[in-house]
Short mmCIF file of C-alpha atoms in Angstrom, two decimals:
data_model
loop_
_atom_site.label_atom_id
_atom_site.label_comp_id
_atom_site.label_asym_id
_atom_site.label_seq_id
_atom_site.Cartn_x
_atom_site.Cartn_y
_atom_site.Cartn_z
CA ALA I 1 -33.37 -11.82 -12.54
CA GLN I 2 -34.83 -11.95 -9.33
CA SER I 3 -37.99 -10.03 -7.39
CA VAL I 4 -39.66 -9.78 -4.32
CA THR I 5 -43.60 -8.78 -2.93
CA GLN I 6 -44.02 -7.31 0.40
CA PRO I 7 -47.81 -7.21 0.17
CA ASP I 8 -48.48 -5.11 3.07
CA ILE I 9 -47.72 -2.03 3.21
CA HIS I 10 -48.71 -1.14 6.65
CA ILE I 11 -49.05 -3.50 9.50
CA THR I 12 -50.49 -2.13 12.60
CA VAL I 13 -50.20 -4.89 15.66
CA SER I 14 -51.02 -4.26 19.54
CA GLU I 15 -48.20 -4.43 21.77
CA GLY I 16 -47.80 -8.20 23.26
CA ALA I 17 -49.59 -9.78 19.89
CA SER I 18 -47.89 -11.84 17.70
CA LEU I 19 -46.60 -10.66 14.80
CA GLU I 20 -45.96 -12.02 10.90
CA LEU I 21 -44.98 -10.00 8.16
CA ARG I 22 -45.16 -11.64 4.62
CA CYS I 23 -42.40 -11.65 1.84
CA ASN I 24 -42.58 -13.53 -1.77
CA TYR I 25 -39.94 -14.06 -4.33
CA SER I 26 -39.45 -14.97 -7.61
CA TYR I 27 -36.68 -16.47 -8.96
CA GLY I 28 -35.52 -19.78 -10.96
CA ALA I 29 -33.93 -21.40 -8.35
CA THR I 30 -33.69 -21.41 -4.30
CA PRO I 31 -31.85 -17.85 -3.78
CA TYR I 32 -30.29 -16.10 -0.50
CA LEU I 33 -32.82 -14.35 1.91
CA PHE I 34 -32.62 -11.70 4.02
CA TRP I 35 -34.90 -9.99 6.38
CA TYR I 36 -33.92 -5.77 7.43
CA VAL I 37 -35.23 -3.12 9.89
CA GLN I 38 -35.20 0.45 9.66
CA SER I 39 -35.74 2.70 11.92
CA PRO I 40 -36.24 6.04 10.65
CA GLY I 41 -33.62 8.44 9.67
CA GLN I 42 -31.08 5.18 9.89
CA GLY I 43 -29.91 2.28 8.56
CA LEU I 44 -30.38 -1.50 7.90
CA GLN I 45 -29.73 -3.92 10.43
CA LEU I 46 -29.74 -7.32 9.41
CA LEU I 47 -32.16 -9.34 11.53
CA LEU I 48 -31.91 -12.76 9.83
CA LYS I 49 -30.21 -14.66 6.67
CA TYR I 50 -31.30 -17.79 5.24
CA PHE I 51 -28.56 -19.79 2.70
CA SER I 52 -29.68 -23.30 3.04
CA GLY I 53 -30.51 -25.94 5.04
CA ASP I 54 -33.04 -25.89 8.30
CA THR I 55 -35.94 -23.89 6.78
CA LEU I 56 -36.54 -22.38 9.85
CA VAL I 57 -34.35 -19.55 10.84
CA GLN I 58 -33.26 -17.86 13.84
CA GLY I 59 -32.88 -14.60 14.51
CA ILE I 60 -31.85 -11.30 16.61
CA LYS I 61 -34.28 -9.14 18.31
CA GLY I 62 -37.11 -12.80 19.13
CA PHE I 63 -37.42 -12.76 15.17
CA GLU I 64 -37.71 -16.26 13.37
CA ALA I 65 -38.76 -16.68 9.56
CA GLU I 66 -39.32 -19.87 7.92
CA PHE I 67 -38.19 -20.39 4.35
CA LYS I 68 -41.33 -22.26 1.93
CA ARG I 69 -40.37 -23.14 -1.15
CA SER I 70 -43.88 -24.27 -2.40
CA GLN I 71 -45.42 -20.74 -1.88
CA SER I 72 -41.99 -19.16 -3.08
CA SER I 73 -42.21 -17.85 0.22
CA PHE I 74 -39.54 -16.17 3.59
CA ASN I 75 -42.34 -14.68 6.20
CA LEU I 76 -41.03 -13.33 9.32
CA ARG I 77 -42.59 -13.81 12.75
CA LYS I 78 -42.57 -13.07 16.30
CA PRO I 79 -44.40 -14.08 18.95
CA SER I 80 -45.02 -10.95 21.37
CA VAL I 81 -43.65 -7.74 19.56
CA HIS I 82 -42.68 -4.66 21.75
CA TRP I 83 -43.24 -0.90 21.19
CA SER I 84 -39.11 -0.70 20.00
CA ASP I 85 -40.10 -3.00 17.22
CA ALA I 86 -42.15 -0.51 15.05
CA ALA I 87 -39.97 0.58 12.54
CA GLU I 88 -39.61 -0.61 8.29
CA TYR I 89 -39.46 -4.10 7.50
CA PHE I 90 -37.63 -4.76 4.21
CA CYS I 91 -37.23 -8.24 2.70
CA ALA I 92 -34.49 -8.99 0.05
CA VAL I 93 -33.29 -11.70 -2.40
CA GLY I 94 -29.32 -12.73 -3.45
CA ALA I 95 -28.98 -14.51 -6.65
CA PRO I 96 -26.50 -17.38 -5.38
CA GLU I 97 -26.00 -18.21 -9.97
CA SER I 98 -24.55 -14.45 -10.60
CA GLY I 99 -22.42 -14.73 -7.17
CA GLY I 100 -25.10 -13.98 -4.40
CA GLY I 101 -24.48 -10.24 -2.82
CA ALA I 102 -22.50 -9.67 -6.23
CA ASP I 103 -24.98 -7.97 -7.81
CA GLY I 104 -26.07 -6.52 -4.64
CA LEU I 105 -29.93 -7.35 -3.24
CA THR I 106 -32.80 -6.29 -4.39
CA PHE I 107 -35.25 -5.39 -1.61
CA GLY I 108 -39.21 -5.35 -1.54
CA LYS I 109 -41.15 -2.19 -1.07
CA GLY I 110 -41.11 -2.40 2.79
CA THR I 111 -43.65 -3.00 5.30
CA HIS I 112 -44.48 -0.30 8.01
CA LEU I 113 -44.70 -1.55 11.05
CA ILE I 114 -47.18 0.31 13.68
CA ILE I 115 -47.35 -0.52 17.70
CA GLN I 116 -50.53 -0.02 19.20
CA PRO I 117 -50.26 0.53 22.38
CA ASP R 1 -18.32 -6.14 16.00
CA THR R 2 -20.51 -5.29 12.66
CA GLU R 3 -19.86 -1.68 12.68
CA VAL R 4 -19.94 0.44 8.64
CA THR R 5 -19.38 3.96 9.60
CA GLN R 6 -20.66 7.07 7.25
CA THR R 7 -19.24 10.49 7.73
CA PRO R 8 -20.84 12.96 7.40
CA LYS R 9 -24.07 12.03 8.71
CA HIS R 10 -25.99 15.16 7.17
CA LEU R 11 -25.10 16.79 4.53
CA VAL R 12 -26.17 19.83 2.07
CA MET R 13 -24.86 20.83 -0.95
CA GLY R 14 -25.80 22.99 -4.09
CA MET R 15 -25.53 22.37 -7.08
CA THR R 16 -22.39 23.53 -8.39
CA ASN R 17 -20.78 22.32 -5.42
CA LYS R 18 -18.12 18.92 -4.73
CA LYS R 19 -18.56 16.93 -2.32
CA SER R 20 -17.80 13.15 -1.50
CA LEU R 21 -19.21 10.60 1.03
CA LYS R 22 -16.63 8.56 3.37
CA CYS R 23 -17.60 4.61 4.11
CA GLU R 24 -15.13 2.77 6.25
CA GLN R 25 -15.48 -0.55 8.08
CA HIS R 26 -12.72 -2.77 9.75
CA MET R 27 -14.02 -5.75 9.63
CA GLY R 28 -12.00 -7.42 6.45
CA HIS R 29 -15.10 -7.30 4.55
CA ARG R 30 -13.91 -7.76 0.89
CA ALA R 31 -17.16 -6.60 -0.65
CA MET R 32 -18.40 -2.80 -0.68
CA TYR R 33 -21.63 -0.93 -1.65
CA TRP R 34 -23.12 2.16 -2.44
CA TYR R 35 -27.04 2.26 -2.21
CA LYS R 36 -29.48 5.08 -2.60
CA GLN R 37 -32.63 5.32 -0.29
CA LYS R 38 -35.99 7.85 -1.41
CA ALA R 39 -37.97 8.57 1.34
CA LYS R 40 -41.15 6.12 1.93
CA LYS R 41 -38.67 3.63 -0.77
CA PRO R 42 -36.16 1.11 -0.96
CA PRO R 43 -32.80 0.69 -1.38
CA GLU R 44 -31.20 0.53 -4.84
CA LEU R 45 -28.23 -0.41 -5.59
CA MET R 46 -25.78 2.26 -7.33
CA PHE R 47 -21.90 0.38 -7.07
CA VAL R 48 -20.24 -2.37 -6.09
CA TYR R 49 -17.04 -2.85 -5.33
CA SER R 50 -15.64 -6.50 -5.25
CA TYR R 51 -11.71 -7.10 -4.13
CA GLU R 52 -11.20 -3.24 -4.41
CA LYS R 53 -12.70 -3.21 -8.23
CA LEU R 54 -15.57 -1.93 -9.46
CA SER R 55 -17.50 -4.94 -10.12
CA ILE R 56 -21.32 -3.36 -10.81
CA ASN R 57 -22.49 0.39 -11.93
CA GLU R 58 -26.05 0.26 -11.97
CA SER R 59 -26.34 3.23 -15.07
CA VAL R 60 -25.38 5.57 -12.51
CA PRO R 61 -25.05 9.22 -13.98
CA SER R 62 -21.42 10.61 -13.86
CA ARG R 63 -22.48 12.82 -11.94
CA PHE R 64 -21.62 10.21 -9.09
CA SER R 65 -18.33 8.97 -9.20
CA PRO R 66 -16.97 6.25 -6.51
CA GLU R 67 -13.47 5.36 -5.52
CA CYS R 68 -11.76 2.64 -3.48
CA PRO R 69 -8.40 3.40 -2.23
CA ASN R 70 -7.99 0.47 0.23
CA SER R 71 -10.69 -2.82 1.18
CA SER R 72 -10.78 -0.82 4.41
CA LEU R 73 -12.59 2.75 3.16
CA LEU R 74 -14.92 3.57 0.24
CA ASN R 75 -16.07 6.78 -1.44
CA LEU R 76 -18.53 8.63 -3.78
CA HIS R 77 -17.87 12.09 -4.57
CA LEU R 78 -20.40 14.35 -5.95
CA HIS R 79 -20.48 17.12 -8.58
CA ALA R 80 -23.17 19.09 -10.03
CA LEU R 81 -25.43 17.09 -8.88
CA GLN R 82 -29.84 17.42 -8.96
CA PRO R 83 -32.25 18.15 -6.24
CA GLU R 84 -33.19 14.64 -7.21
CA ASP R 85 -30.06 13.47 -6.30
CA SER R 86 -31.47 14.60 -2.30
CA ALA R 87 -31.63 11.31 -0.29
CA LEU R 88 -30.04 9.04 2.22
CA TYR R 89 -26.50 7.11 0.56
CA LEU R 90 -25.94 3.93 2.53
CA CYS R 91 -22.96 1.96 2.56
CA ALA R 92 -23.13 -1.84 2.93
CA SER R 93 -19.89 -4.46 3.23
CA SER R 94 -19.97 -8.09 3.03
CA GLN R 95 -17.65 -10.91 3.59
CA ASP R 96 -17.28 -11.52 0.35
CA PRO R 97 -20.08 -10.90 -2.77
CA LEU R 98 -22.11 -14.34 -0.92
CA ARG R 99 -22.46 -13.21 2.14
CA PRO R 100 -25.37 -10.95 3.99
CA GLN R 101 -24.35 -7.40 3.85
CA TYR R 102 -23.67 -4.94 6.98
CA PHE R 103 -25.43 -1.16 6.40
CA GLY R 104 -24.25 1.70 7.93
CA ALA R 105 -26.54 4.47 9.40
CA GLY R 106 -26.69 6.49 6.04
CA THR R 107 -25.79 9.78 4.92
CA ARG R 108 -28.56 12.33 4.40
CA LEU R 109 -27.82 14.44 1.24
CA SER R 110 -29.81 17.44 0.21
CA VAL R 111 -29.41 19.46 -3.24
CA LEU R 112 -30.30 23.18 -2.99
#
């Protein structure tokens, strides 16, 4: 079975500074990888996804993520954060061999992003 | 359009009540999901419907009963819930089980 680790429970970043949120996965092959963002009391919004091909993927709101097979990582980055980026960020994995999302997604525990003015 | 609509947004119910949560999408997606999310925790999968057939039931208690009347609608029927069932219930859909999932805003359920 697949698993996801987000090592940082909270991260505080100054507005305008760069951001990197870490995600490590455990899976026997190349999984499907996703980053979602959740504002308080809201559902989850898909930021970006990786299935195959180019290991650097671009998403919405200026986010990007890089798949590194050798490190089993899929870290999320943004060059300059805005106060509106404050939210909970979830990394998730789907297993292609079992039908991708057919088993639903396995989520990491989330990273709470705080933006300092 | 990647909209998944969930109603109601908030629900308060007693332990003897029967209520239903509704989820609707008009994106032609053929896979739909129910997740439960407790405060400060990630979503946990409850049920998966693929092409209107229940394909996954993650050992959810029988007081939760899913229903997929057609490819656009997904219901979650609730009966005799416990206070620990209070949570945010999220619906998601995807084009098929291999595609990304899109989530609704959720129903915040409180069981008294």
